[in-house]
């Protein structure tokens, strides 16, 4: 007979029993800064209700403020692209060890099921999720209410097990009065002791490789308050930093950056510039943000053209370095890259898109076919408040969000130029060369290699293939309107 387990999510599978920060994420990513600020202002009332023994009323208030008037598709998108990263970072591994050892795994939560189901089933490998259900109107907007009261969780668990079969084990908080525990043959409450013998055969939760959203840290009340207080300063600081980068000579930027809180860490020895006797070097970089080639040019103190796959026209206009837009037609792109290398150095990011987590996406092999003068460059960055990449948002805002951070840091590590025996000249296939470059860059950064591609990322996060439309005039006008509207929201 299969063993079964029913586990409470908040405070058991997740270390934090307070779901407030997850509703703050929904408020910010699905709606915007105003809803984010309103929910934060209501936190003292929510906390007061909890102290008075009215935790469920406080939770209903959180659900109402975070979801009322929000398209259900937007909530689903946040649950798919944003929340899993923060849930994953909060997993209680001792609870997970117990949970993963059972045949049938059921998770119970008072958080709306739509917010947790994808993460729990895909990353924690749960079979069923029992949670509250949002009320949605005919126009597919959330009303802010839930269909049934939280007390019906017990009935849902009974219905799931047929009323006769008892779950083998129930994990949950005793102070929460989780009535589903009474249905289980055995009960256990956190904290749980680690079993070292279990660690050897432990199946780990599926890691989160792709995630979206602008916030770097989970917005607990204190972190959210810091973000709101910093935003006015960030709005002032970002244009100053960008203007300095655009107007000053490249060789002066490293000297001025620390004055405004920025920092670039350089490791390794870069190659000398191309000359009449030496053709251009192809710098093969990991792709962390849109600014990778710009930072590389700053370090090299010369404007190195960069290959671009699909960036907005506004980003191209604002770029302080030349850009070479590819067509994704292999023969055409190969000729473009060859012509550029004949003129001098060139930067390429074979991943084709950014990845935030310590993973490298699959490298396109095209670069390996075109030159043997390959210099791998490991790029990485650190920010405190805002991510400088997005799959669902406005890509033209990426550099602005990067420079809105209090102390943005870039790390640039130059590796040695590939020896001839490691290139296609020695008979190696382009795929072998690309995989080799991926491996040595991953080892330098302490990352893991994957076979995921740009399309995989955008299908997970945005439901498309990530191609930016070439209707430049219309897109540029719309992007500018969005940027202006965003700053109006920030400054009002």
XYZ file of C-alpha atoms in Angstrom:
492
model
C 0.000 0.000 0.000
C 1.377 3.419 -1.002
C 2.356 5.760 1.784
C 0.839 9.250 1.735
C 1.658 12.575 3.378
C -0.261 15.829 3.799
C 1.891 18.889 4.506
C 1.109 22.501 5.277
C 2.991 24.888 2.996
C 3.491 28.024 5.108
C 5.682 27.456 8.129
C 6.330 23.789 7.287
C 7.516 23.206 3.723
C 8.409 26.904 3.688
C 10.354 28.239 6.643
C 8.420 31.511 6.788
C 4.897 31.102 8.106
C 3.943 34.658 7.083
C 2.864 34.853 3.398
C 2.811 38.674 3.395
C 5.937 39.029 1.224
C 4.471 36.778 -1.479
C 1.384 38.953 -1.751
C 3.694 41.964 -1.943
C 5.353 40.316 -4.946
C 1.973 39.787 -6.612
C 1.048 43.406 -5.895
C 4.292 44.758 -7.384
C 4.725 42.465 -10.376
C 1.077 42.083 -11.426
C -0.094 45.620 -10.716
C 2.608 48.113 -9.812
C 4.173 50.361 -7.239
C 0.963 51.978 -5.977
C -0.673 48.693 -4.951
C 2.672 47.596 -3.496
C 2.754 50.735 -1.300
C -0.900 50.390 -0.250
C -0.412 46.809 0.884
C 2.686 47.800 2.846
C 0.743 50.591 4.588
C -1.832 48.022 5.666
C 0.785 45.725 7.194
C 0.392 47.165 10.749
C -3.357 46.411 10.574
C -2.654 42.895 9.283
C -0.177 42.345 12.101
C -2.661 43.700 14.651
C -5.317 41.246 13.460
C -2.806 38.413 13.843
C -1.971 39.472 17.412
C -5.695 39.561 18.206
C -6.081 35.985 17.018
C -7.656 36.974 13.684
C -4.929 35.665 11.405
C -7.438 34.473 8.786
C -8.975 37.943 8.516
C -5.537 39.414 8.013
C -4.878 36.862 5.269
C -8.164 37.703 3.559
C -7.199 41.376 3.648
C -3.864 40.558 2.001
C -5.611 38.539 -0.707
C -8.123 41.318 -1.321
C -5.617 44.170 -1.668
C -3.114 42.162 -3.753
C -5.606 40.743 -6.263
C -8.725 42.926 -6.592
C -9.079 44.168 -10.152
C -6.040 42.213 -11.397
C -6.413 40.021 -14.478
C -6.280 36.378 -13.507
C -3.810 35.854 -16.357
C -1.423 38.352 -14.697
C -1.631 36.501 -11.390
C -0.942 33.243 -13.230
C 2.053 34.844 -14.960
C 3.518 36.019 -11.642
C 2.933 32.569 -10.144
C 4.729 31.018 -13.117
C 7.630 33.433 -13.576
C 8.267 35.259 -10.293
C 7.088 33.424 -7.175
C 8.894 30.059 -7.668
C 12.310 31.654 -7.142
C 11.308 33.107 -3.766
C 9.464 29.972 -2.673
C 12.511 27.879 -3.570
C 14.838 30.061 -1.492
C 12.525 29.572 1.510
C 12.252 25.761 1.405
C 12.778 23.994 4.721
C 15.042 21.152 3.611
C 14.328 19.040 6.691
C 10.601 19.137 5.860
C 11.386 18.415 2.232
C 13.357 15.283 3.162
C 10.319 13.864 4.937
C 7.881 15.059 2.269
C 9.850 13.607 -0.663
C 10.132 10.154 0.914
C 6.397 9.389 0.533
C 4.633 7.950 -2.491
C 1.607 10.275 -2.506
C 2.318 13.897 -1.590
C -0.369 16.485 -0.855
C 0.245 20.128 0.024
C -2.300 22.194 1.945
C -2.235 25.995 2.008
C -4.496 28.941 2.746
C -2.764 30.945 0.024
C -4.801 30.982 -3.225
C -4.023 27.788 -5.073
C -3.205 29.697 -8.275
C -0.216 31.295 -6.519
C 1.441 28.072 -5.394
C 0.285 25.158 -7.537
C 2.854 25.476 -10.322
C 5.792 25.693 -7.919
C 4.582 22.918 -5.623
C 3.874 20.465 -8.433
C 6.877 21.199 -10.647
C 9.603 21.885 -8.097
C 8.445 19.984 -5.001
C 6.865 17.151 -7.036
C 3.565 17.234 -5.156
C 0.671 15.215 -6.499
C -2.123 17.480 -5.258
C -2.492 21.029 -3.947
C -5.391 22.066 -1.744
C -5.743 25.814 -1.296
C -8.221 28.656 -1.385
C -9.811 29.627 -4.699
C -10.052 33.198 -5.982
C -13.415 34.491 -7.171
C -13.101 35.664 -10.790
C -15.720 37.778 -12.604
C -16.960 37.298 -16.172
C -14.200 39.572 -17.512
C -11.570 37.314 -15.905
C -10.535 39.833 -13.265
C -10.039 38.780 -9.648
C -12.600 40.233 -7.253
C -10.275 39.997 -4.251
C -12.467 37.422 -2.511
C -12.122 33.653 -2.098
C -14.846 31.152 -2.944
C -14.893 29.105 0.236
C -13.789 29.769 3.775
C -10.515 28.314 5.014
C -12.439 25.878 7.222
C -13.368 23.853 4.141
C -9.769 22.672 3.756
C -10.630 19.694 5.977
C -13.488 18.692 3.693
C -11.253 18.924 0.638
C -8.659 16.633 2.223
C -11.393 14.134 3.189
C -12.774 14.200 -0.364
C -9.316 13.682 -1.832
C -8.696 10.536 0.217
C -12.224 9.207 -0.254
C -13.271 9.531 3.383
C -12.029 6.051 4.281
C -8.271 6.103 3.687
C -6.176 7.983 6.202
C -3.001 9.788 5.118
C 0.044 8.125 6.669
C 1.533 11.354 8.032
C 0.504 14.972 8.483
C 2.993 17.817 8.898
C 1.843 21.203 10.101
C 1.960 23.872 12.772
C 0.054 23.025 15.948
C -0.693 26.661 16.814
C -2.418 27.103 13.477
C -5.154 24.649 14.372
C -4.680 22.843 11.066
C -7.669 20.533 11.243
C -6.408 18.309 8.427
C -3.829 16.897 10.860
C -6.564 15.077 12.753
C -7.220 12.977 9.635
C -3.711 11.535 9.561
C -2.500 8.368 11.235
C 0.538 10.223 12.562
C 1.230 13.908 13.122
C 4.451 15.873 13.316
C 5.189 19.542 13.882
C 8.164 21.719 12.898
C 11.018 22.037 13.571
C 12.163 18.695 12.171
C 15.469 16.992 12.890
C 17.794 16.247 9.990
C 18.508 12.604 9.238
C 22.046 12.406 7.855
C 21.493 8.903 6.518
C 18.705 10.292 4.357
C 20.959 12.914 2.741
C 22.793 10.393 0.552
C 19.668 9.271 -1.308
C 17.848 12.608 -1.160
C 16.129 13.740 -4.347
C 16.550 17.503 -4.320
C 13.781 19.911 -5.338
C 13.909 20.836 -9.016
C 15.960 24.071 -9.129
C 14.561 27.317 -10.484
C 16.626 28.246 -13.536
C 14.354 30.821 -15.157
C 12.599 33.545 -13.230
C 11.386 37.059 -13.899
C 10.319 40.158 -12.010
C 12.241 43.260 -11.005
C 12.733 42.696 -7.274
C 15.943 40.984 -6.158
C 14.970 40.351 -2.540
C 11.764 38.971 -1.111
C 9.826 42.082 -0.007
C 9.335 41.517 3.701
C 7.934 44.645 5.400
C 11.403 46.006 6.207
C 12.827 45.284 2.732
C 9.731 46.729 1.040
C 10.034 49.918 3.090
C 13.713 50.255 2.113
C 12.780 49.829 -1.567
C 10.096 52.513 -1.385
C 12.417 54.929 0.420
C 15.237 54.310 -2.067
C 13.240 54.656 -5.306
C 13.264 58.512 -5.379
C 17.058 58.499 -4.936
C 17.407 55.767 -7.567
C 15.368 57.773 -10.057
C 17.748 60.711 -9.634
C 20.901 58.603 -9.603
C 20.169 56.426 -12.658
C 20.073 59.263 -15.254
C 23.242 60.766 -13.771
C 25.088 57.457 -14.056
C 23.815 56.867 -17.601
C 24.712 60.400 -18.713
C 28.247 60.036 -17.359
C 28.667 56.773 -19.226
C 27.437 58.284 -22.493
C 29.310 61.595 -22.387
C 32.681 60.854 -20.806
C 35.548 59.072 -22.593
C 35.563 55.359 -21.823
C 38.930 55.482 -20.076
C 37.534 57.896 -17.473
C 34.431 55.852 -16.568
C 36.196 53.440 -14.153
C 37.496 56.449 -12.213
C 34.117 58.193 -11.962
C 31.972 55.066 -11.322
C 33.030 54.633 -7.649
C 32.028 58.249 -6.938
C 28.436 57.301 -7.762
C 28.387 53.916 -6.022
C 29.310 51.706 -8.996
C 32.179 49.250 -9.168
C 33.829 47.091 -11.828
C 36.067 44.206 -10.751
C 38.498 43.020 -13.430
C 40.395 39.726 -13.327
C 42.742 38.211 -15.862
C 44.676 39.916 -18.649
C 42.808 41.230 -21.715
C 44.401 40.821 -25.175
C 45.898 43.842 -26.990
C 43.772 45.714 -29.558
C 43.545 44.472 -33.115
C 46.181 45.830 -35.490
C 47.091 45.760 -39.155
C 48.819 42.413 -38.661
C 46.246 40.878 -36.314
C 42.603 40.309 -37.186
C 39.979 41.052 -34.616
C 39.462 38.996 -31.485
C 36.038 37.515 -30.792
C 35.155 38.053 -27.143
C 32.740 35.277 -26.124
C 30.881 36.396 -23.002
C 28.372 34.958 -20.596
C 25.158 36.945 -20.839
C 23.997 38.400 -17.538
C 22.465 41.765 -18.571
C 22.117 43.997 -21.608
C 25.130 45.957 -20.332
C 27.669 43.130 -20.709
C 29.270 44.459 -23.936
C 29.197 48.044 -22.622
C 31.015 47.063 -19.435
C 33.523 45.048 -21.474
C 34.213 48.078 -23.682
C 34.673 50.216 -20.582
C 37.231 47.783 -19.188
C 39.076 47.584 -22.526
C 38.828 51.399 -22.899
C 37.701 51.149 -26.504
C 34.304 50.792 -28.119
C 33.918 47.141 -29.109
C 30.942 46.431 -31.408
C 28.459 43.922 -30.017
C 26.322 41.352 -31.773
C 22.650 41.717 -30.813
C 19.895 39.205 -31.378
C 16.693 40.925 -30.426
C 16.854 44.163 -28.449
C 14.610 47.191 -28.622
C 15.407 50.062 -30.978
C 15.549 52.414 -27.989
C 18.310 50.299 -26.454
C 20.223 50.446 -29.731
C 19.858 54.225 -29.914
C 21.063 54.715 -26.344
C 23.923 52.235 -26.675
C 27.358 53.890 -26.247
C 28.931 51.179 -28.430
C 28.168 50.060 -32.008
C 25.692 47.203 -32.348
C 25.397 44.597 -35.097
C 21.849 43.293 -35.352
C 21.611 39.685 -36.481
C 18.736 38.214 -38.486
C 18.764 34.652 -37.068
C 19.367 33.478 -40.651
C 22.566 31.497 -40.180
C 24.297 32.305 -43.491
C 23.472 36.010 -43.321
C 24.591 36.294 -39.703
C 27.846 34.449 -40.414
C 28.747 36.953 -43.138
C 27.938 39.895 -40.873
C 30.183 38.573 -38.109
C 33.035 37.803 -40.535
C 32.938 41.307 -42.010
C 32.992 42.832 -38.550
C 35.930 40.686 -37.436
C 37.881 41.878 -40.455
C 37.494 45.411 -39.124
C 38.513 44.579 -35.543
C 37.294 43.084 -32.279
C 33.736 41.942 -31.676
C 31.629 40.863 -28.677
C 29.147 37.979 -28.825
C 26.983 36.330 -26.154
C 26.238 32.832 -27.532
C 23.570 32.110 -24.914
C 21.324 34.474 -26.864
C 19.556 35.698 -23.737
C 20.255 36.495 -20.112
C 20.021 34.058 -17.223
C 19.933 35.265 -13.606
C 20.614 32.063 -11.760
C 24.061 30.346 -11.560
C 23.468 28.439 -14.786
C 24.678 28.892 -18.358
C 22.289 28.288 -21.224
C 23.357 26.347 -24.296
C 25.922 28.168 -26.449
C 25.177 28.641 -30.133
C 28.049 27.128 -32.136
C 28.063 29.762 -34.879
C 30.902 31.795 -33.319
C 33.239 28.778 -33.346
C 32.917 28.415 -37.126
C 34.010 31.959 -37.925
C 37.333 32.492 -36.160
C 40.040 30.785 -34.140
C 40.877 33.932 -32.183
C 38.410 33.342 -29.355
C 38.788 34.949 -25.930
C 36.241 33.723 -23.343
C 35.098 36.373 -20.860
C 33.177 35.473 -17.701
C 30.688 38.261 -16.903
C 28.703 38.496 -13.688
C 26.973 41.222 -11.697
C 25.580 41.971 -8.247
C 22.673 44.276 -7.440
C 20.744 44.967 -4.264
C 17.156 45.944 -5.149
C 16.301 45.658 -8.847
C 17.074 43.112 -11.550
C 18.425 44.513 -14.812
C 16.763 41.878 -17.009
C 13.188 41.029 -17.876
C 11.245 38.630 -20.073
C 7.747 40.015 -19.481
C 8.450 43.686 -18.786
C 9.809 46.659 -20.731
C 13.290 45.745 -21.915
C 14.222 49.377 -22.549
C 14.023 49.872 -18.773
C 16.698 47.240 -18.072
C 19.690 49.634 -17.935
C 17.662 52.128 -15.911
C 16.788 49.542 -13.284
C 20.429 48.430 -13.140
C 21.622 51.953 -12.431
C 18.818 52.524 -9.910
C 20.506 50.058 -7.548
C 22.465 51.580 -4.639
C 25.748 49.792 -5.400
C 25.732 47.935 -8.740
C 28.822 45.777 -9.195
C 30.123 44.094 -12.348
C 32.759 41.365 -12.431
C 34.741 40.795 -15.637
C 37.145 37.848 -15.844
C 39.300 37.431 -18.948
C 40.363 33.876 -19.742
C 43.259 33.003 -22.011
C 42.683 32.937 -25.748
C 41.767 29.425 -26.874
C 44.780 27.457 -28.089
C 44.658 26.303 -31.699
C 44.100 22.690 -30.626
C 40.856 23.733 -28.908
C 39.407 25.392 -32.026
C 37.923 24.174 -35.289
C 41.351 24.510 -36.960
C 42.414 21.312 -35.218
C 39.444 19.415 -36.587
C 37.057 19.888 -33.671
C 33.411 20.422 -34.489
C 31.855 23.840 -33.788
C 29.569 22.236 -31.195
C 32.550 20.740 -29.358
C 34.252 24.133 -29.279
C 31.088 25.890 -28.089
C 30.525 23.301 -25.365
C 34.156 23.591 -24.254
C 33.895 27.376 -23.969
C 30.635 26.999 -22.037
C 32.277 24.573 -19.603
C 35.344 26.709 -18.852
C 33.224 29.829 -18.351
C 30.871 27.923 -16.042
C 33.838 26.599 -14.051
C 35.248 30.113 -13.713
C 31.986 31.460 -12.314
C 31.031 28.381 -10.297
C 27.932 27.920 -12.480
C 26.318 24.827 -14.000
C 25.933 24.149 -17.721
C 22.492 23.437 -19.173
C 21.021 22.603 -22.585
C 18.242 25.158 -22.229
C 17.920 27.808 -24.937
C 16.452 31.268 -25.378
C 13.153 29.778 -26.555
C 12.951 27.577 -23.456
C 13.349 30.613 -21.221
C 10.722 32.743 -22.926
C 8.231 29.911 -23.228
C 8.482 29.375 -19.467
C 8.400 33.032 -18.449
C 6.413 34.838 -21.128
C 4.685 32.249 -23.281
C 6.464 33.410 -26.471
C 9.784 32.893 -28.284
C 11.306 36.193 -27.136
C 11.595 37.807 -30.557
C 11.228 41.603 -30.574
C 9.158 42.920 -33.449
C 11.068 44.835 -36.113
C 8.332 47.465 -36.403
C 10.820 49.936 -34.982
C 8.931 53.198 -35.274
C 5.810 52.008 -33.527
C 7.725 50.018 -30.924
C 10.051 52.915 -30.148
C 7.143 55.312 -29.664
C 5.302 52.845 -27.441
C 8.432 52.147 -25.414
C 9.070 55.865 -24.811
C 5.453 56.300 -23.684
C 5.836 53.389 -21.267
C 9.099 54.756 -19.867
C 7.538 58.193 -19.311
C 4.464 56.629 -17.712
C 6.647 54.593 -15.384
C 8.540 57.634 -14.180
C 5.276 59.477 -13.628
C 4.137 56.662 -11.360
C 7.448 56.769 -9.490
C 7.397 60.541 -9.021
C 3.732 61.176 -8.250
